[in-house]
PDB file of C-alpha atoms in Angstrom:
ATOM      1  CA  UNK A  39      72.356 147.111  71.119  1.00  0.00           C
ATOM      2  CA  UNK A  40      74.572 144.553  72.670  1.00  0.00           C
ATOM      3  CA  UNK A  41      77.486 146.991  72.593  1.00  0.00           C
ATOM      4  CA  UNK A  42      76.068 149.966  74.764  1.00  0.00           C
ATOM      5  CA  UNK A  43      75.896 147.121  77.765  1.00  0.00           C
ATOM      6  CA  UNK A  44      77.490 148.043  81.045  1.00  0.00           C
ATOM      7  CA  UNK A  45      77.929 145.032  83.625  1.00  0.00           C
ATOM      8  CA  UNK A  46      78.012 145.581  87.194  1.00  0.00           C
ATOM      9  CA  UNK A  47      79.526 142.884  89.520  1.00  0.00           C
ATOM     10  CA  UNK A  48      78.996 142.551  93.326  1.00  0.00           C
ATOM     11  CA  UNK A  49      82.174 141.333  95.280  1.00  0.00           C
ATOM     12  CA  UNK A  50      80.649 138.181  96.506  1.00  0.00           C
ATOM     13  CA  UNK A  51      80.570 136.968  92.927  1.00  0.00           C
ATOM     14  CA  UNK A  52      84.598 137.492  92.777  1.00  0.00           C
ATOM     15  CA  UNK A  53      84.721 135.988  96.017  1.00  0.00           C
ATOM     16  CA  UNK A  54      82.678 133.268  94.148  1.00  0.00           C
ATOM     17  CA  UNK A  55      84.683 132.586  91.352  1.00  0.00           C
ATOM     18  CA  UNK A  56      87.698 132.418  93.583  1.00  0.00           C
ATOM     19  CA  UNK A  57      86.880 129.867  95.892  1.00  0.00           C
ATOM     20  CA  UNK A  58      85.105 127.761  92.544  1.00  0.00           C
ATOM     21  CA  UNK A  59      89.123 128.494  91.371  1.00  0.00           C
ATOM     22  CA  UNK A  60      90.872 127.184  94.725  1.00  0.00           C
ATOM     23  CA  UNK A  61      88.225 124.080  95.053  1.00  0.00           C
ATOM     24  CA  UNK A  62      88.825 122.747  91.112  1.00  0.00           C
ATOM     25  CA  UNK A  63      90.404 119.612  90.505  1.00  0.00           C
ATOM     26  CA  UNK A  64      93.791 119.113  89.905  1.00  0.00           C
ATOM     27  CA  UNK A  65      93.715 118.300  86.035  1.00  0.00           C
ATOM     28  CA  UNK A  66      91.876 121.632  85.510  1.00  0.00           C
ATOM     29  CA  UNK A  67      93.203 124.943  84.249  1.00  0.00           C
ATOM     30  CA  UNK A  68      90.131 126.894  83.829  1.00  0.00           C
ATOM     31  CA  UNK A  69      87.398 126.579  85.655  1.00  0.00           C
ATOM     32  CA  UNK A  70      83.588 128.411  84.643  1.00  0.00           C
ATOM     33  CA  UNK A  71      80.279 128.762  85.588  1.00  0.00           C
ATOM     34  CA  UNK A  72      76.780 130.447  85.136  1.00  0.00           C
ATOM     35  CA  UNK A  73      76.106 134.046  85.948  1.00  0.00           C
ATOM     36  CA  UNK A  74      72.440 135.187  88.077  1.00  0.00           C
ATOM     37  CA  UNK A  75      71.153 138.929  87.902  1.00  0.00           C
ATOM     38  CA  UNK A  76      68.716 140.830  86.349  1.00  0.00           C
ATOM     39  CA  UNK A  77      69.263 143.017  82.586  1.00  0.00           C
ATOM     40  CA  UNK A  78      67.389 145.810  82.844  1.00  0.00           C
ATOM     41  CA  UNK A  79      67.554 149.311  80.345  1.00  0.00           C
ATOM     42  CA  UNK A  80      71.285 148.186  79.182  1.00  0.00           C
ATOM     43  CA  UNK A  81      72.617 147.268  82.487  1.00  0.00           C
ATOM     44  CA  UNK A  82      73.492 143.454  83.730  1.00  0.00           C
ATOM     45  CA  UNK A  83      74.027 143.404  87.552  1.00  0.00           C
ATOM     46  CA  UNK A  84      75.281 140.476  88.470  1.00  0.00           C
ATOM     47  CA  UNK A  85      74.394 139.251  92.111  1.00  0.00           C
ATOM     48  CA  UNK A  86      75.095 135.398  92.130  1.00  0.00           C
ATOM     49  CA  UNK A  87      77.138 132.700  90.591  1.00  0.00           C
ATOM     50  CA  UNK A  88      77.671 129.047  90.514  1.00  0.00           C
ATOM     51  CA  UNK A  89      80.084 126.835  88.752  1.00  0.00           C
ATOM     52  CA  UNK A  90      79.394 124.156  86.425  1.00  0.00           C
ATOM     53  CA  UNK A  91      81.661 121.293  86.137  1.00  0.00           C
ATOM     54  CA  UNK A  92      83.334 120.746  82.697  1.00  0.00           C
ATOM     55  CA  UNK A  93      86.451 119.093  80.581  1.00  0.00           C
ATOM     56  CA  UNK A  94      87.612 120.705  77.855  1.00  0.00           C
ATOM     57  CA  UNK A  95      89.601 118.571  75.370  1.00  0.00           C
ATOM     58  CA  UNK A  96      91.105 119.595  72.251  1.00  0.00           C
ATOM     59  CA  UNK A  97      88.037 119.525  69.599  1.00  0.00           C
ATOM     60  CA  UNK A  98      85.042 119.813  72.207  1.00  0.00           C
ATOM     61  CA  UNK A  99      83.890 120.361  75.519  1.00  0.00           C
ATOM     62  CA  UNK A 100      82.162 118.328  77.993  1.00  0.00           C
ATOM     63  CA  UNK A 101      79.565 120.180  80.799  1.00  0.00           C
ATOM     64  CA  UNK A 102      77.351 118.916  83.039  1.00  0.00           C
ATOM     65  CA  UNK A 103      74.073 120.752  81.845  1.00  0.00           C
ATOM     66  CA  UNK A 104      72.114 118.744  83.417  1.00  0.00           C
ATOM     67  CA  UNK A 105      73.489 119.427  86.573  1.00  0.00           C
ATOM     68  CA  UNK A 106      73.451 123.592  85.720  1.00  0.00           C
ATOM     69  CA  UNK A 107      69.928 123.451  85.734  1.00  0.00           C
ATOM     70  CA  UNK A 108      69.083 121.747  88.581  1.00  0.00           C
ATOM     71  CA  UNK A 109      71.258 124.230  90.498  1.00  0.00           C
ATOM     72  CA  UNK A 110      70.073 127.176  88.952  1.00  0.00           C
ATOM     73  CA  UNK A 111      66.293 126.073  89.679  1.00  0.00           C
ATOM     74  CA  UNK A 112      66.973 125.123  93.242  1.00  0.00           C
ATOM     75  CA  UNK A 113      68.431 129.008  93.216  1.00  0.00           C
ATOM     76  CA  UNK A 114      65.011 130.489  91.507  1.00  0.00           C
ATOM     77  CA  UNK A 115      62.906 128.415  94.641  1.00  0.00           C
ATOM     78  CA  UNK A 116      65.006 130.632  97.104  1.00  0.00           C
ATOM     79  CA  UNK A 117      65.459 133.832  94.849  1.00  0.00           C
ATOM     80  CA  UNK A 118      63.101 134.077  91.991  1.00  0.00           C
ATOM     81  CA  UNK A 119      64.426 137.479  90.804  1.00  0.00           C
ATOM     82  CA  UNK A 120      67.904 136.205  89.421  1.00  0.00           C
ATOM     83  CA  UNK A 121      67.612 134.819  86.003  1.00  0.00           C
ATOM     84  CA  UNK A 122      70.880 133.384  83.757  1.00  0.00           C
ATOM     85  CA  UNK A 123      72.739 136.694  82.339  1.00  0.00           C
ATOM     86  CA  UNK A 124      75.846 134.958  81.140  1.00  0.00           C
ATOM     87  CA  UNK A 125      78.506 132.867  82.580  1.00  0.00           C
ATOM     88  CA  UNK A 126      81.872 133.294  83.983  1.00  0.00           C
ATOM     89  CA  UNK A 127      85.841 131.940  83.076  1.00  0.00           C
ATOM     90  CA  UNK A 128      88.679 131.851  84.880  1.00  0.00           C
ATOM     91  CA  UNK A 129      92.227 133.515  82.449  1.00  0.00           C
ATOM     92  CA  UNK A 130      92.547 136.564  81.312  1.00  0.00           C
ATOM     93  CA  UNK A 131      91.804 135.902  77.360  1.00  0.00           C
ATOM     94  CA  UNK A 132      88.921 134.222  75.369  1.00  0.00           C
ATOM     95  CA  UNK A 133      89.813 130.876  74.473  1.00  0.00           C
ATOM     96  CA  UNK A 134      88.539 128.631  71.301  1.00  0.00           C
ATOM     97  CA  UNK A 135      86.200 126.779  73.350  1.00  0.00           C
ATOM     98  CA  UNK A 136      84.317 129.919  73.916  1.00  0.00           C
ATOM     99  CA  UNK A 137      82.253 129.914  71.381  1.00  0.00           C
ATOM    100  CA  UNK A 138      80.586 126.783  71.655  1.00  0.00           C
ATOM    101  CA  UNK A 139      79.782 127.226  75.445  1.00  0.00           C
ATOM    102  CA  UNK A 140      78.588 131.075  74.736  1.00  0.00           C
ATOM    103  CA  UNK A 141      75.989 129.435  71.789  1.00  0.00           C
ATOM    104  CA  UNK A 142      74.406 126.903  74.827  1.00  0.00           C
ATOM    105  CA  UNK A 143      74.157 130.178  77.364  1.00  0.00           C
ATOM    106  CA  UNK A 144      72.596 132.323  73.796  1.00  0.00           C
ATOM    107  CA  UNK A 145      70.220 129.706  74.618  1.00  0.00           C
ATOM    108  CA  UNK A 146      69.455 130.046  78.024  1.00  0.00           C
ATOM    109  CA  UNK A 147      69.035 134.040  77.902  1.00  0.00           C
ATOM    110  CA  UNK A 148      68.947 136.766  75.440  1.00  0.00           C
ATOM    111  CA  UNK A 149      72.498 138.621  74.910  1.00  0.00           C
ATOM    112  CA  UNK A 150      74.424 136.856  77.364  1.00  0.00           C
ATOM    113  CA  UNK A 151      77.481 138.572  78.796  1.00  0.00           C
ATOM    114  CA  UNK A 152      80.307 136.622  79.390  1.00  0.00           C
ATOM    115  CA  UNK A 153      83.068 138.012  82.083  1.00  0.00           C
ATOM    116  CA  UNK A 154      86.814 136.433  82.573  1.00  0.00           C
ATOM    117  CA  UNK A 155      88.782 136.984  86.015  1.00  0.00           C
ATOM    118  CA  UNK A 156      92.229 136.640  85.888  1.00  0.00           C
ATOM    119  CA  UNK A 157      93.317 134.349  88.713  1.00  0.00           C
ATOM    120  CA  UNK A 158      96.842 133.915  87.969  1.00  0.00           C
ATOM    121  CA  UNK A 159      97.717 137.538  89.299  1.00  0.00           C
ATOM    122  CA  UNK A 160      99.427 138.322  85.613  1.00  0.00           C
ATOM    123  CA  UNK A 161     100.498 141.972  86.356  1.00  0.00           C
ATOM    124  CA  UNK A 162      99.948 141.476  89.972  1.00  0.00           C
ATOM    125  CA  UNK A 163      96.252 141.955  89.562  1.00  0.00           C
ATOM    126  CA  UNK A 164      93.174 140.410  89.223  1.00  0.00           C
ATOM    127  CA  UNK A 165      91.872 141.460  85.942  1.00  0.00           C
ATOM    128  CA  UNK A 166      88.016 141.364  85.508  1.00  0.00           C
ATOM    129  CA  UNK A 167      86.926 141.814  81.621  1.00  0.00           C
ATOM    130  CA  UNK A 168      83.703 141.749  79.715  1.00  0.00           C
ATOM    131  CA  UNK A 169      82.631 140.328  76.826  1.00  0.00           C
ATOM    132  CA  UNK A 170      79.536 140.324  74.058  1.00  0.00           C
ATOM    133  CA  UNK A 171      79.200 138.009  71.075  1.00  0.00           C
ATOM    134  CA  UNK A 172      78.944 139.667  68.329  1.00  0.00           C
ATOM    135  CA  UNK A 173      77.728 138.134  64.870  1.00  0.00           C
ATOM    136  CA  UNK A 174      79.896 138.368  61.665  1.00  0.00           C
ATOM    137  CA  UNK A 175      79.557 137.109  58.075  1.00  0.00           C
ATOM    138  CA  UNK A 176      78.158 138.139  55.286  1.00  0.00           C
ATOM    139  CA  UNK A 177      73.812 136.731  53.754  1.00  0.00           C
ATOM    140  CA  UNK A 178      73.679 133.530  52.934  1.00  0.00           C
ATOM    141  CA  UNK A 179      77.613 132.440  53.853  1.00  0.00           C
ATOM    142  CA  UNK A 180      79.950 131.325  56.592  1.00  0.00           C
ATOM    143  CA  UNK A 181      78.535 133.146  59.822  1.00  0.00           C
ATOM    144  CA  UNK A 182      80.907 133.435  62.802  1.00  0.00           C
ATOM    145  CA  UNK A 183      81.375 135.126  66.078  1.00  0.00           C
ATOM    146  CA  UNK A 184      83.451 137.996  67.547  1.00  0.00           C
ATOM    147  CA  UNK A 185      84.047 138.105  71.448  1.00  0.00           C
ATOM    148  CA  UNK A 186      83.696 142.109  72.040  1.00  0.00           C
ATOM    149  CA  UNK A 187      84.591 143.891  75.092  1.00  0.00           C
ATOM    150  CA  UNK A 188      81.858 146.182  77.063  1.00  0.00           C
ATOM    151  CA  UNK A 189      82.507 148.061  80.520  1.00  0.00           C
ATOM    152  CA  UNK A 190      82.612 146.119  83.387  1.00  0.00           C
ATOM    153  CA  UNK A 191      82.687 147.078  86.778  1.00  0.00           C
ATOM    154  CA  UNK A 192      81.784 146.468  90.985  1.00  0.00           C
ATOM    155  CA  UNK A 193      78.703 147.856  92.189  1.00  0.00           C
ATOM    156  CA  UNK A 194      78.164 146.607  96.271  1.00  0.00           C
ATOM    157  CA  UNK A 195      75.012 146.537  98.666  1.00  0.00           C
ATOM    158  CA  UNK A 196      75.339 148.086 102.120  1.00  0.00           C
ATOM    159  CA  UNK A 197      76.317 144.926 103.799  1.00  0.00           C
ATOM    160  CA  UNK A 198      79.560 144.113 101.072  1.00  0.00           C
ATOM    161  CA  UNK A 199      81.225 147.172 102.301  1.00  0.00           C
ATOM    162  CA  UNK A 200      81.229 146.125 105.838  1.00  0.00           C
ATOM    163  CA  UNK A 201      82.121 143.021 104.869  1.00  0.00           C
ATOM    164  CA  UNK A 202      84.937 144.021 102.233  1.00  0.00           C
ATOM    165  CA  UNK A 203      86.238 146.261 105.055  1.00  0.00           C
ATOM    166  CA  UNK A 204      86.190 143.793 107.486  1.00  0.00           C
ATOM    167  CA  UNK A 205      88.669 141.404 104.928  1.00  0.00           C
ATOM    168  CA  UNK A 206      90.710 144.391 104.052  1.00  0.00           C
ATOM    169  CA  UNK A 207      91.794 144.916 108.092  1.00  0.00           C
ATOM    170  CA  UNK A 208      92.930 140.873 107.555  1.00  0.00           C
ATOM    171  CA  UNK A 209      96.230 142.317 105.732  1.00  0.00           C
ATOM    172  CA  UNK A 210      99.126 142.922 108.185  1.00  0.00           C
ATOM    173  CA  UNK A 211     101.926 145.139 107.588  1.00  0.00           C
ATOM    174  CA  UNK A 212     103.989 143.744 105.331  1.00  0.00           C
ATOM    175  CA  UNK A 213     101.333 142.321 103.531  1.00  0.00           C
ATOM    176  CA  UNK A 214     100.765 139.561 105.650  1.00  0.00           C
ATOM    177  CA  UNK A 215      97.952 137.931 106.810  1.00  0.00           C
ATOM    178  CA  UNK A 216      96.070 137.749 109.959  1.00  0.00           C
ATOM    179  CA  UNK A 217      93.258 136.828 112.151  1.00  0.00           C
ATOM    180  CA  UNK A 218      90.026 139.701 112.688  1.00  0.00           C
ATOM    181  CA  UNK A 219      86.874 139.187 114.509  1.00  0.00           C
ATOM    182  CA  UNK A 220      84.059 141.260 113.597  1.00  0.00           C
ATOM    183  CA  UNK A 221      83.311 144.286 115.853  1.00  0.00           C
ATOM    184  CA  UNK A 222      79.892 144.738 117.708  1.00  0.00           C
ATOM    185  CA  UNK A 223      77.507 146.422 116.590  1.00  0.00           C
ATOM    186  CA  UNK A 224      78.046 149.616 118.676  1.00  0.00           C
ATOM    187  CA  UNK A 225      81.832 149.450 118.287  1.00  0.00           C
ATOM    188  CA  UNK A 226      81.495 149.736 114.316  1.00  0.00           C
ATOM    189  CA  UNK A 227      78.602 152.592 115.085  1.00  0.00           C
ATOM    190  CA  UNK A 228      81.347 154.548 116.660  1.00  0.00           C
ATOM    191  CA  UNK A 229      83.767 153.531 113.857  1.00  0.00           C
ATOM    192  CA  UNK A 230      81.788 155.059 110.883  1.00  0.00           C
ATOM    193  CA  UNK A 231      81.274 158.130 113.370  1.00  0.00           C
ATOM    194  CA  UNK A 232      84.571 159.126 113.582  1.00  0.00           C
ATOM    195  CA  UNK A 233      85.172 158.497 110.067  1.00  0.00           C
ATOM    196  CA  UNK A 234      82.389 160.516 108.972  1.00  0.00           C
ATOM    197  CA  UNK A 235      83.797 163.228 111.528  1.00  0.00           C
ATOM    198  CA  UNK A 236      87.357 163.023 109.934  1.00  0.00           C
ATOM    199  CA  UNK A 237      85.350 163.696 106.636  1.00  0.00           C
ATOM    200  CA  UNK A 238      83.740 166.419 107.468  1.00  0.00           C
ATOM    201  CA  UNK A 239      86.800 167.849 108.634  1.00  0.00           C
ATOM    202  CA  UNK A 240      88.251 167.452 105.395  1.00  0.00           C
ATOM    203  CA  UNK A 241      85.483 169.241 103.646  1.00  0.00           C
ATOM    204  CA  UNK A 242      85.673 172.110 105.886  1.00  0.00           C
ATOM    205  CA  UNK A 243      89.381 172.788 105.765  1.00  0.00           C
ATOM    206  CA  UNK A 244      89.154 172.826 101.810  1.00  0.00           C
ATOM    207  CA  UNK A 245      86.356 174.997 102.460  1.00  0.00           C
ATOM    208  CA  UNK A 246      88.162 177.470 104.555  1.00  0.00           C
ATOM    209  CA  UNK A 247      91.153 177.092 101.979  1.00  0.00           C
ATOM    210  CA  UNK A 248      89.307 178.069  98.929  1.00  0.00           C
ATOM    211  CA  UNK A 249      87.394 181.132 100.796  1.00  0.00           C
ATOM    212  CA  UNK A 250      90.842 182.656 101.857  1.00  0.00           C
ATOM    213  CA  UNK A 251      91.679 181.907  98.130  1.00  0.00           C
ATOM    214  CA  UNK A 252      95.056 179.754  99.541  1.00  0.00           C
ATOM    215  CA  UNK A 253      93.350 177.081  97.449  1.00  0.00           C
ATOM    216  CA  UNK A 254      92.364 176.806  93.524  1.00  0.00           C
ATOM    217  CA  UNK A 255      88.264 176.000  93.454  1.00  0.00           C
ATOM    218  CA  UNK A 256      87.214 172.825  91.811  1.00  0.00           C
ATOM    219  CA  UNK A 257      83.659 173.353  90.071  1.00  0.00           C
ATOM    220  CA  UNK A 258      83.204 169.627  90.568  1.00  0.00           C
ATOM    221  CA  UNK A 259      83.787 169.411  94.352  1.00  0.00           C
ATOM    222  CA  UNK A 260      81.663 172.652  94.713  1.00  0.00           C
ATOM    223  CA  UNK A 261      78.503 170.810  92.991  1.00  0.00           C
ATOM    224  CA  UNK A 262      78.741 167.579  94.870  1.00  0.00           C
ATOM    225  CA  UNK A 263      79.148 170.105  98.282  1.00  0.00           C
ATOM    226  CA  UNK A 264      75.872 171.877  97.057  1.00  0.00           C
ATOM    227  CA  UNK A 265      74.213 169.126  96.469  1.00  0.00           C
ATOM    228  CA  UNK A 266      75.354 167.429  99.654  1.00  0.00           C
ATOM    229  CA  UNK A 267      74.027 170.242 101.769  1.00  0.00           C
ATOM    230  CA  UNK A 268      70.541 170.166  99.747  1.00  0.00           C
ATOM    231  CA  UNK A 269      70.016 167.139 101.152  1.00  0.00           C
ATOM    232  CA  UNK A 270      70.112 167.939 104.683  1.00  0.00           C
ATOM    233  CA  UNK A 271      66.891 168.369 106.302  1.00  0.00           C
ATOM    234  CA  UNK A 272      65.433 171.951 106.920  1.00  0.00           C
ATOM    235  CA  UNK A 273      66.034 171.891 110.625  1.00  0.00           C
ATOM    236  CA  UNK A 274      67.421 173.705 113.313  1.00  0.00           C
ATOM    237  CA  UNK A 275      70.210 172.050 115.018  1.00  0.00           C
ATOM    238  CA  UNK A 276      68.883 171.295 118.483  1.00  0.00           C
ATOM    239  CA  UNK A 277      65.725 169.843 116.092  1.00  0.00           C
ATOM    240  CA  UNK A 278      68.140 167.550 114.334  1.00  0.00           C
ATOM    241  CA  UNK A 279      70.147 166.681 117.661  1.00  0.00           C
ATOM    242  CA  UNK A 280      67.493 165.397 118.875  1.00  0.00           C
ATOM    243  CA  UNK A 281      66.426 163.381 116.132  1.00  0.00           C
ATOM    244  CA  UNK A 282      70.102 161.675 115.804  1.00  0.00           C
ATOM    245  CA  UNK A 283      69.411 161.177 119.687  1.00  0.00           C
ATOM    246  CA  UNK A 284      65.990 159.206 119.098  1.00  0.00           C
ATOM    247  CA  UNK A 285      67.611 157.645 116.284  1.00  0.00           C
ATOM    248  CA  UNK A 286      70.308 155.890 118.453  1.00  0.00           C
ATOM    249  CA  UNK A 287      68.457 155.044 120.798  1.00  0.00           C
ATOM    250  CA  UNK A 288      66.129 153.143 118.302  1.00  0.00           C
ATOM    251  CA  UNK A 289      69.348 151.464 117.231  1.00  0.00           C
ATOM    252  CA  UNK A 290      70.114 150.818 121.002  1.00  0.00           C
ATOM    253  CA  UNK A 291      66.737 148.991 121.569  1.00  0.00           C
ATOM    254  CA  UNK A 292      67.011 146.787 118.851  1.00  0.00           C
ATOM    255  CA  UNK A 293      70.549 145.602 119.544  1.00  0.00           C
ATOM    256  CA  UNK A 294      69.735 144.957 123.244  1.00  0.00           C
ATOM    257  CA  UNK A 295      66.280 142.880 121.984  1.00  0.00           C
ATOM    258  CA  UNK A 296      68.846 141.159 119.706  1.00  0.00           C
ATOM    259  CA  UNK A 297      71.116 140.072 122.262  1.00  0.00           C
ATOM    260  CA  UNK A 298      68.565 138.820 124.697  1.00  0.00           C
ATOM    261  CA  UNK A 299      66.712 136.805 121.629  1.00  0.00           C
ATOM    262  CA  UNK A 300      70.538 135.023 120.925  1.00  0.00           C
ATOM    263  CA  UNK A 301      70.792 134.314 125.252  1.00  0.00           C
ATOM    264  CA  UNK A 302      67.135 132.677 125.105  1.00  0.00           C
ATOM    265  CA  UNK A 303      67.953 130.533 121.602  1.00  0.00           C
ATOM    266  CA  UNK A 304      71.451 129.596 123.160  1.00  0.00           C
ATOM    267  CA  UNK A 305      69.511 128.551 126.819  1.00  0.00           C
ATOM    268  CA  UNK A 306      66.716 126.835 125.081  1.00  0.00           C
ATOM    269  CA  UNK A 307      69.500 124.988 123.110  1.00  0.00           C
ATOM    270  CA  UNK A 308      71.182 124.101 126.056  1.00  0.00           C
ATOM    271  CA  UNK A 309      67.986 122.927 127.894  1.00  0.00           C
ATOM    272  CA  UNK A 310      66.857 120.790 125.117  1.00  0.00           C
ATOM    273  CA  UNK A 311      70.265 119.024 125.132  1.00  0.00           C
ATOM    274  CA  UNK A 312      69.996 118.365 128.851  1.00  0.00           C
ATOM    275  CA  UNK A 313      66.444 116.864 129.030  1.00  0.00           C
ATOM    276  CA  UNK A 314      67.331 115.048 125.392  1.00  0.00           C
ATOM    277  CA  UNK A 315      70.315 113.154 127.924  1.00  0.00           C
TER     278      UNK A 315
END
């Protein structure tokens, strides 16, 4: 059932839609595109986007198909796991034009989804809604459409959170803006190691709270600790020092072997553009 569809967006598609927004042309107040991700047991994750260059005029619509296609099938040669799961719109409603560009994507996939970001800030926010097209009319009469709203929301891979943190440091006090340059690799090791020891911290004091009954217990909280500590391995605790120990030093090797791979790319560079001269 269409209805009982849950969509999960990565950042880099907002980021995406966005820049499609900043880049459009100057006679254009909406801007959309086509969606890439996989459907799978009533839930659309979408990983990728393009947008698709269109006019809309009062009684029709104008998009470069051909030109959708040949980007989406340049995308499948690279990655041949994202198919066409919907397609995207700038605004924060569903327009009349809708329907005719949701029947070509109806053709391109089975249930398309069909998500509007609000780039105007109404609210001060970025609103990010989802929609199904639902069928409505009655056998053998006028047959129409209804644009229904399903849950949307952001689901990230490992490497988006460094990233999104990295762009979230860019905002100065007083909401300005500024320059950041991405920490090494050791520097951000020793970053999420004192966060995770701040954590922990946390979890102990509430701990130690609730025990001397200063603090109400949460039911909730005291599953996710039990299952938290489930998952630690069975193993004594010089056993698992030295296991974080090897582990680091695993880490170590590969960043050194990193760094002297980019000083042999960056000499053979240079060496190539002397004997080229």
């Amino acid at each position: 059932m269409a209805l009982n569809l849950v969509v999960k967006i990565h950042p880099v598609v907002l980021f995406q839609i966005v820049d499609a927004y900043e880049r459009r042309n100057a006679d254009s107040h909406r801007v959309i595109g086509t969606l890439l991700g996989t459907s799978d047991k009533g839930v659309v994750e979408v990983t990728n986007c393009f947008c698709v260059p269109h006019k809309e005029h009062a009684d029709q619509v104008e998009a470069e198909l051909n030109y959708a296609m040949d980007v989406y099938e340049l995308n499948r040669r690279v990655n041949a796991s994202e198919n066409i799961v919907g397609w995207w719109a700038t605004g924060n409603e569903v327009t009349n034009h809708s329907s005719v560009i949701h029947e070509y994507y109806s053709r391109e996939c089975r249930e398309p989804v069909h998500v509007t970001l609000d780039t105007s800030l109404a609210g001060a926010r970025m609103g990010l809604r989802a929609y199904v097209c639902v069928a409505l009319g009655v056998p053998r009469g006028k047959q129409g459409c209804m644009f229904t709203p399903i849950d949307v929301g952001l689901t990230y891979y490992e490497p988006e959170i460094v990233g999104l943190q990295l762009c979230q440091k860019t905002i100065g006090p007083g909401g300005r803006s500024r320059q950041v340059q991405p920490a090494v690799d050791l520097a951000q090791v020793a970053d999420a190691a004192s966060r995770l020891s701040g954590l922990l911290d946390q979890v102990v004091s509430y701990v130690e709270e609730v025990l001397a009954e200063r603090a109400a217990p949460n039911n909730a909280v005291g599953r996710e600790l039990l299952e938290l500590a489930s998952a630690l391995p069975d193993l004594a605790s010089a056993s698992l020092a030295d296991a974080f120990a090897g582990q680091v030093k695993d880490l170590l090797m590969v960043v050194t072997l990193a760094q002297l791979i980019k000083t042999q790319l960056q000499l053979n560079e240079k060496l190539t553009l002397l004997t080229s001269q």
